[in-house]
Short mmCIF file of C-alpha atoms in Angstrom, two decimals:
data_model
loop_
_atom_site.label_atom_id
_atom_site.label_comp_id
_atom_site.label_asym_id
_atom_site.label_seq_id
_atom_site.Cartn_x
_atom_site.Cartn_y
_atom_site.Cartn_z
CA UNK Z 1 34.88 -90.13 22.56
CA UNK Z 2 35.60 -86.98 24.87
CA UNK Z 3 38.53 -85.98 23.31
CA UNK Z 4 36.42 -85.95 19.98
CA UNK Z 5 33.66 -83.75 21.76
CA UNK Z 6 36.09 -81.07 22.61
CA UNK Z 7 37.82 -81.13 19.37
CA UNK Z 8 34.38 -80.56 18.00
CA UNK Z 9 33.41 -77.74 20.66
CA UNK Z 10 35.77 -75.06 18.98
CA UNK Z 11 34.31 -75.58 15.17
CA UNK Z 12 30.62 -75.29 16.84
CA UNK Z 13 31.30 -71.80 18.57
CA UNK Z 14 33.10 -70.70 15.54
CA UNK Z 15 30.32 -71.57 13.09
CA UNK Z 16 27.35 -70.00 15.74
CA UNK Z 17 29.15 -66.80 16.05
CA UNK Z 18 29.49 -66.63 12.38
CA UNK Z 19 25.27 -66.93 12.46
CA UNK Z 20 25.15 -64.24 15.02
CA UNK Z 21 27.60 -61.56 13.49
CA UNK Z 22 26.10 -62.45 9.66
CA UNK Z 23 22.25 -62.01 11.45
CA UNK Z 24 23.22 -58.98 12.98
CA UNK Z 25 23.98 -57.75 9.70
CA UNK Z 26 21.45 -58.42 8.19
CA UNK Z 27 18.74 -56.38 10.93
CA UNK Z 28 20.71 -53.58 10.04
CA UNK Z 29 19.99 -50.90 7.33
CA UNK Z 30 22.80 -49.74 5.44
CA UNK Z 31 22.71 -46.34 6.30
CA UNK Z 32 21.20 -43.99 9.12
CA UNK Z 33 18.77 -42.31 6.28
CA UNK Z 34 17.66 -39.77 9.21
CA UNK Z 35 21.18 -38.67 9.53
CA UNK Z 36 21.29 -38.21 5.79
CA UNK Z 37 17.81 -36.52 5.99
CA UNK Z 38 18.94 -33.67 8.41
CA UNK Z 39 22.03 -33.41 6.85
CA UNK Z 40 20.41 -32.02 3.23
CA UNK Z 41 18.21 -30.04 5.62
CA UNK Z 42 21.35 -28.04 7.00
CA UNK Z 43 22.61 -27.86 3.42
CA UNK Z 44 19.12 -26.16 2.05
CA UNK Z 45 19.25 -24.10 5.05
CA UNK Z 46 23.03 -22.66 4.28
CA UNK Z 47 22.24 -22.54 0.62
CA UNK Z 48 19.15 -19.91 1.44
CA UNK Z 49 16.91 -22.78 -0.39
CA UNK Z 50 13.94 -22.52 1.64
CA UNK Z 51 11.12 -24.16 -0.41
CA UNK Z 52 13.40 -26.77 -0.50
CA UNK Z 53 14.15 -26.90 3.27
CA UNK Z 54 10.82 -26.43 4.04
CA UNK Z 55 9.82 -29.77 1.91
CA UNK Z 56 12.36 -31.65 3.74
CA UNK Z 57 11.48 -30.52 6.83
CA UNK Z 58 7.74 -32.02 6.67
CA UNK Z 59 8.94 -35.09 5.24
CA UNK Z 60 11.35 -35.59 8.53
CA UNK Z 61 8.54 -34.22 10.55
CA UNK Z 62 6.36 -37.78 9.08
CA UNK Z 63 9.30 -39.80 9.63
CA UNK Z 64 10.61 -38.81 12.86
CA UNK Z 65 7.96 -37.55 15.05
CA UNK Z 66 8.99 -36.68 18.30
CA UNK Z 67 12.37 -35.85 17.51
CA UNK Z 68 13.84 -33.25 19.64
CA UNK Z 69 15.41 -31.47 16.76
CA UNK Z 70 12.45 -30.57 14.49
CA UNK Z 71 11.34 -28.01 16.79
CA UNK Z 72 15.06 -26.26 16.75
CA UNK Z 73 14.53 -26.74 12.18
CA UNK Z 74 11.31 -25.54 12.42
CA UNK Z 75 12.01 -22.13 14.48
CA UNK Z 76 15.14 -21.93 12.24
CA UNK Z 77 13.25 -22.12 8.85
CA UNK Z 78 11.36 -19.45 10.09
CA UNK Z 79 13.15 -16.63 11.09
CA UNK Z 80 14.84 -17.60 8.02
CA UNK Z 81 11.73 -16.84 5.80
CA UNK Z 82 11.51 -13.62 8.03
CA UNK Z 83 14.71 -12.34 7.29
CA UNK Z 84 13.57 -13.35 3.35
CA UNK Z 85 10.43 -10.88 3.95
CA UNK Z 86 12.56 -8.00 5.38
CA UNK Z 87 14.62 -8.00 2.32
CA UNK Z 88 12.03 -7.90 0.06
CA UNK Z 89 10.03 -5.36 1.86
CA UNK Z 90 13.41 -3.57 1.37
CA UNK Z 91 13.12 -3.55 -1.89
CA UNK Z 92 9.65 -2.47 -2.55
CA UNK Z 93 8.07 -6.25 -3.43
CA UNK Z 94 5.63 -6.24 -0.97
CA UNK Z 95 3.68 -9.66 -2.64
CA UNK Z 96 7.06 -11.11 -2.15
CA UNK Z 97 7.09 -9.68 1.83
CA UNK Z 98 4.32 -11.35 2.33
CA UNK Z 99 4.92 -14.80 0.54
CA UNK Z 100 7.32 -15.17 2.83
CA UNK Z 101 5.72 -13.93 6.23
CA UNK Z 102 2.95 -16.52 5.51
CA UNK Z 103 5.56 -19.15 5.17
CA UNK Z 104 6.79 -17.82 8.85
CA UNK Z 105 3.46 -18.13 10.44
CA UNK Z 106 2.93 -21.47 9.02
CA UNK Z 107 5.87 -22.24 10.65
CA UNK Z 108 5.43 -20.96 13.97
CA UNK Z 109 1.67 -20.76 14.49
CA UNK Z 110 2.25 -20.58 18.31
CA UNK Z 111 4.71 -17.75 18.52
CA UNK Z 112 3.03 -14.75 16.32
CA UNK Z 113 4.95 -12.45 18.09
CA UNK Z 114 8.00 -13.53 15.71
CA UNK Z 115 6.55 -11.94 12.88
CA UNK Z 116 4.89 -9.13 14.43
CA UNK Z 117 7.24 -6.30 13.49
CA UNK Z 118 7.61 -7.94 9.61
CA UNK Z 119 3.81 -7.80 10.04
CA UNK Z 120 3.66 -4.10 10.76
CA UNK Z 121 6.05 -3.00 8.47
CA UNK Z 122 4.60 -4.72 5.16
CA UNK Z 123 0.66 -3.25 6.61
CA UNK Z 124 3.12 0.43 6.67
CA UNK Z 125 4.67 -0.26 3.29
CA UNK Z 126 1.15 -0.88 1.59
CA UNK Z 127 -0.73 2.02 3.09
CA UNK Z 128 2.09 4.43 1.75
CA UNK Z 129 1.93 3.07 -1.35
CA UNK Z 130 -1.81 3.29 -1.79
CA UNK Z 131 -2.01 6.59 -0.42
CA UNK Z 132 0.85 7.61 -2.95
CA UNK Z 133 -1.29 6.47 -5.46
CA UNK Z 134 -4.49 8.05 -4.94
CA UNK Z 135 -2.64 11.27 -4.36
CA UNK Z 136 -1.03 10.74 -8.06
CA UNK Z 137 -5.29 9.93 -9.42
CA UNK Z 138 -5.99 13.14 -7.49
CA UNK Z 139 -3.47 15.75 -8.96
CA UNK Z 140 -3.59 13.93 -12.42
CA UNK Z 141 -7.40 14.57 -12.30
CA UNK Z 142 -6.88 18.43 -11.67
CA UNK Z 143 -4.45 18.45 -13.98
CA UNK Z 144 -6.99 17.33 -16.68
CA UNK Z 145 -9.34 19.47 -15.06
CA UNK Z 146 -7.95 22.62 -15.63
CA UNK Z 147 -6.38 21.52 -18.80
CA UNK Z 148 -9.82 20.98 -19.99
CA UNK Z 149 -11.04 24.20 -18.95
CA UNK Z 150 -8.36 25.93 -20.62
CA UNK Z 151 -9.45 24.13 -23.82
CA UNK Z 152 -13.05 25.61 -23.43
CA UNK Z 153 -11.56 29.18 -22.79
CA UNK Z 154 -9.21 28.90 -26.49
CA UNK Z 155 -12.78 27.62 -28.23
CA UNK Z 156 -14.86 30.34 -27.15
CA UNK Z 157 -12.19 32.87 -27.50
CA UNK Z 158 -11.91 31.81 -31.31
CA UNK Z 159 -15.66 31.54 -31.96
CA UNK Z 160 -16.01 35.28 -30.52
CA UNK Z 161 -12.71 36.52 -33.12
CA UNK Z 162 -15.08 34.57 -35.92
CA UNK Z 163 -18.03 35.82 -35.00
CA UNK Z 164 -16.20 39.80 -34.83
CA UNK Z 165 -14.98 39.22 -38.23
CA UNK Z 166 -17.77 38.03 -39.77
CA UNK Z 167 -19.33 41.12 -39.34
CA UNK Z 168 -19.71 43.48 -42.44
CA UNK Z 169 -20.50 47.12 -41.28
CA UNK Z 170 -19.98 48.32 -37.52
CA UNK Z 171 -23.13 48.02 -35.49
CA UNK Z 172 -23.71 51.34 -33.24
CA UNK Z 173 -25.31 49.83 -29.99
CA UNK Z 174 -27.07 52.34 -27.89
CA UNK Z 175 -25.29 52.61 -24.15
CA UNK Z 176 -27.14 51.11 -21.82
CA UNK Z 177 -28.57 53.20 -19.03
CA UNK Z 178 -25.97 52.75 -16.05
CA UNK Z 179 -28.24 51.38 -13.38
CA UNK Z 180 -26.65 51.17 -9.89
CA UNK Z 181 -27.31 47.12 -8.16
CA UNK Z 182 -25.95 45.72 -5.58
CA UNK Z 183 -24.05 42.16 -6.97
CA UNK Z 184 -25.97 38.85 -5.96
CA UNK Z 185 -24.19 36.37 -3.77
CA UNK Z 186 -24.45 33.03 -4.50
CA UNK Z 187 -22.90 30.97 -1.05
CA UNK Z 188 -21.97 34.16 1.27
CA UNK Z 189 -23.57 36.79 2.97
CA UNK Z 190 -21.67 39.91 1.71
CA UNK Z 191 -22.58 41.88 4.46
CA UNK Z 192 -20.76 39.26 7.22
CA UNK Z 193 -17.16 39.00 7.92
CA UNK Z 194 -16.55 35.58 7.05
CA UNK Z 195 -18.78 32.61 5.47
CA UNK Z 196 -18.45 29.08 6.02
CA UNK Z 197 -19.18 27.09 2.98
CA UNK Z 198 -19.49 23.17 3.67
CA UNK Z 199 -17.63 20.62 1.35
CA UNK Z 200 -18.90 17.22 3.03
CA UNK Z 201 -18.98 15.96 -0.71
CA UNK Z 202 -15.08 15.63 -0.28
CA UNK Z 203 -15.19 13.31 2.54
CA UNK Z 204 -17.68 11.44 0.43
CA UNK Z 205 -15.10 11.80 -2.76
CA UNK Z 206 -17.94 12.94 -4.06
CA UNK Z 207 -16.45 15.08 -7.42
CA UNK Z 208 -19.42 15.80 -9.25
CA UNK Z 209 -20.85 18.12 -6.74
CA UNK Z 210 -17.89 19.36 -5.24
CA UNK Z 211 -17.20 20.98 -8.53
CA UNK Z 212 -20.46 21.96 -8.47
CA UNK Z 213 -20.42 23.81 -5.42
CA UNK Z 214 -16.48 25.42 -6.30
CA UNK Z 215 -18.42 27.03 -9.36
CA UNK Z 216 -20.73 29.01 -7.38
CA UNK Z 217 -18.15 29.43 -4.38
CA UNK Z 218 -15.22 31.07 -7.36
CA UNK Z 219 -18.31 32.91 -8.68
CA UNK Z 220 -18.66 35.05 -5.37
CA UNK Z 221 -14.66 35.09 -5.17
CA UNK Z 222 -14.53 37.33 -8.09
CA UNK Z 223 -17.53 38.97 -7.31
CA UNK Z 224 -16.75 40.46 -4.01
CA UNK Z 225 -12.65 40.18 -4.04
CA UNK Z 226 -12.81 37.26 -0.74
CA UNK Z 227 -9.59 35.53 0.63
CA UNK Z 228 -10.15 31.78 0.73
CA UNK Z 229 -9.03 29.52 3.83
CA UNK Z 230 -9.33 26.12 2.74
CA UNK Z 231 -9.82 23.60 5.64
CA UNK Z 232 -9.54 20.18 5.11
CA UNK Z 233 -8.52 17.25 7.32
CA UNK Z 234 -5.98 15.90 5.59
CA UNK Z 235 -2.98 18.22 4.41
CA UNK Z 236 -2.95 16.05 0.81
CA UNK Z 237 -6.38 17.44 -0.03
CA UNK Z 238 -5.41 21.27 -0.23
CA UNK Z 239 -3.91 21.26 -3.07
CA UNK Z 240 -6.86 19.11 -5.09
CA UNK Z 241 -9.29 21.43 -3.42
CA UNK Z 242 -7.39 24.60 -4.43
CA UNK Z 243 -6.69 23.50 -8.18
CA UNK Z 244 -9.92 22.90 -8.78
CA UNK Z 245 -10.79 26.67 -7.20
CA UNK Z 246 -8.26 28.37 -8.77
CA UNK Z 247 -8.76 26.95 -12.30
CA UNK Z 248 -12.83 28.12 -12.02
CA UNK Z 249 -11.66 31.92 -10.80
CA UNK Z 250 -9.45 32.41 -13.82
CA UNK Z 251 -12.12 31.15 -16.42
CA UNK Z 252 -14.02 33.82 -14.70
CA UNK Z 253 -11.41 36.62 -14.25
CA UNK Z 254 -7.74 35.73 -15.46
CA UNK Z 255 -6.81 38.84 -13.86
CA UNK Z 256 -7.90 38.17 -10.47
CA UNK Z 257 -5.09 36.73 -8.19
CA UNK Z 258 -6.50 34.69 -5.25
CA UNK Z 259 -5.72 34.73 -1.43
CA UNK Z 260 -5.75 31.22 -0.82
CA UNK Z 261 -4.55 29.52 2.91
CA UNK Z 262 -5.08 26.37 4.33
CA UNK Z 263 -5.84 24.90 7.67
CA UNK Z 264 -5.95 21.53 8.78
CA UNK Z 265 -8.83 20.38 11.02
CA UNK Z 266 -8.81 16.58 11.10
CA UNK Z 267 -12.34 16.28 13.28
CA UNK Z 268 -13.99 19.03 11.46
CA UNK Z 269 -16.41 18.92 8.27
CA UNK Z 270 -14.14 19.80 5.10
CA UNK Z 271 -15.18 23.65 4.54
CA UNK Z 272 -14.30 26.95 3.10
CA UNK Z 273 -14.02 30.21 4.65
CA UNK Z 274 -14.57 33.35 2.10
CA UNK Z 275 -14.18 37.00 3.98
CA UNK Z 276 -15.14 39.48 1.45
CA UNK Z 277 -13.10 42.74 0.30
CA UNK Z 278 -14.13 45.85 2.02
CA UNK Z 279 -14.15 49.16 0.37
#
């Protein structure tokens, strides 16, 4: 009977480990799928495949919260989206720039001091450009400008040829008694040394009367032989300023040849100063 109960002993312990080892098997997963997880992240991250790191990274941020090692991802996937921003910035796509700095934020809400330069730099980029371009509307709109002036000059220069050959027999005109005036200003007082004339229509961008008031400014030009300082507070408005000037005193005298200077007074009213020819 006892020698049967320890014959029996070593088939019992052999058949409960088996249990053991084949339940411990069974609580097991087959594989760490976290380990796998953060292993495609560091493989999307090598590759430069940020949307798809980014993806990853929220789905391991679901499935293992509070691990140590998002944090390190996340700051990682940002400065890589950074360094994605500074190279398109390089190259002049600024919607791209900022694609990517937005990513970078939403990465690292906490720390906007990351992105801070990148920031800067894009806000740089796209004043320059804008600027660029309203300098390129400006000088393409004197261009037409004068070009359109010129246009008026060759129309009425071949209506007066017509209207000179149309005639049949010479028409003796009586002279006109030479009367002796003095020439009417329009903007200036002839007898001072200088005049300011006022141009707050070009802070306004204002066009309309601005060319308005150029008219009767190029008018007194010719009339009384003044020098022109143009001062304006930006250095990119002289040249809009004197097109449009110039263009108005050679309808009027194509002979005449301008002194025209500039000045640039950044807290002062745009204005011109005319200082009349003496005899």
């Amino acid at each position: 009977m006892k020698s049967f109960v320890f014959r029996g002993l070593p088939l019992f312990l052999v058949l409960l480990l088996a249990g053991c080892q084949s339940s411990q098997q069974q609580s097991l997963p087959p594989m760490d799928e976290l380990v796998v997880a953060f292993r495609q992240l560091d493989l999307s991250l090598a590759e430069e495949r940020l949307d798809d790191a980014s993806r990853q990274l929220g789905t391991l941020q679901q499935q293992a919260r509070g691990d140590t090692r998002l944090e390190q991802y996340q700051r990682q996937l940002a400065e890589a989206y950074m360094e994605q921003g500074r190279e398109a910035l390089q190259q002049g796509d600024l919607d791209r720039a900022a694609q990517a700095l937005g990513h970078a934020r939403s990465l690292m809400p906490q720390a906007p001091a990351l992105s801070h330069d990148l920031n800067q730099a894009i806000d740089s980029a796209r004043a320059a450009r804008q600027a660029a371009a309203a300098q390129q509307a400006r000088e393409a709109a004197a261009r037409a400008d004068a070009e359109r002036e010129a246009q008026l000059r060759q129309q009425r220069a071949a209506s007066e040829r017509q209207a000179s050959a149309s005639v049949a027999s010479p028409v003796v005109s009586q002279p006109a008694p030479a009367v002796q005036s003095t020439p009417k200003a329009r903007v200036i007082d002839p007898s001072a040394a200088s005049s300011a004339v006022a141009m707050p229509m070009l802070d306004n961008q204002d066009n309309e009367n601005l060319r308005r008031l150029l008219d009767s400014v190029a008018a007194d030009v010719v009339t009384f032989r003044c020098a022109v300082r143009i001062e304006v507070r930006e250095a990119k408005d002289y040249p809009w300023v004197a097109a449009l000037l110039s263009a108005r005193i050679k309808k009027l005298d194509p002979s005449f040849r301008p002194q025209l200077s500039q000045k640039i007074a950044p807290q002062q009213t745009p204005r011109l100063l005319l200082s009349p020819q003496r005899s």
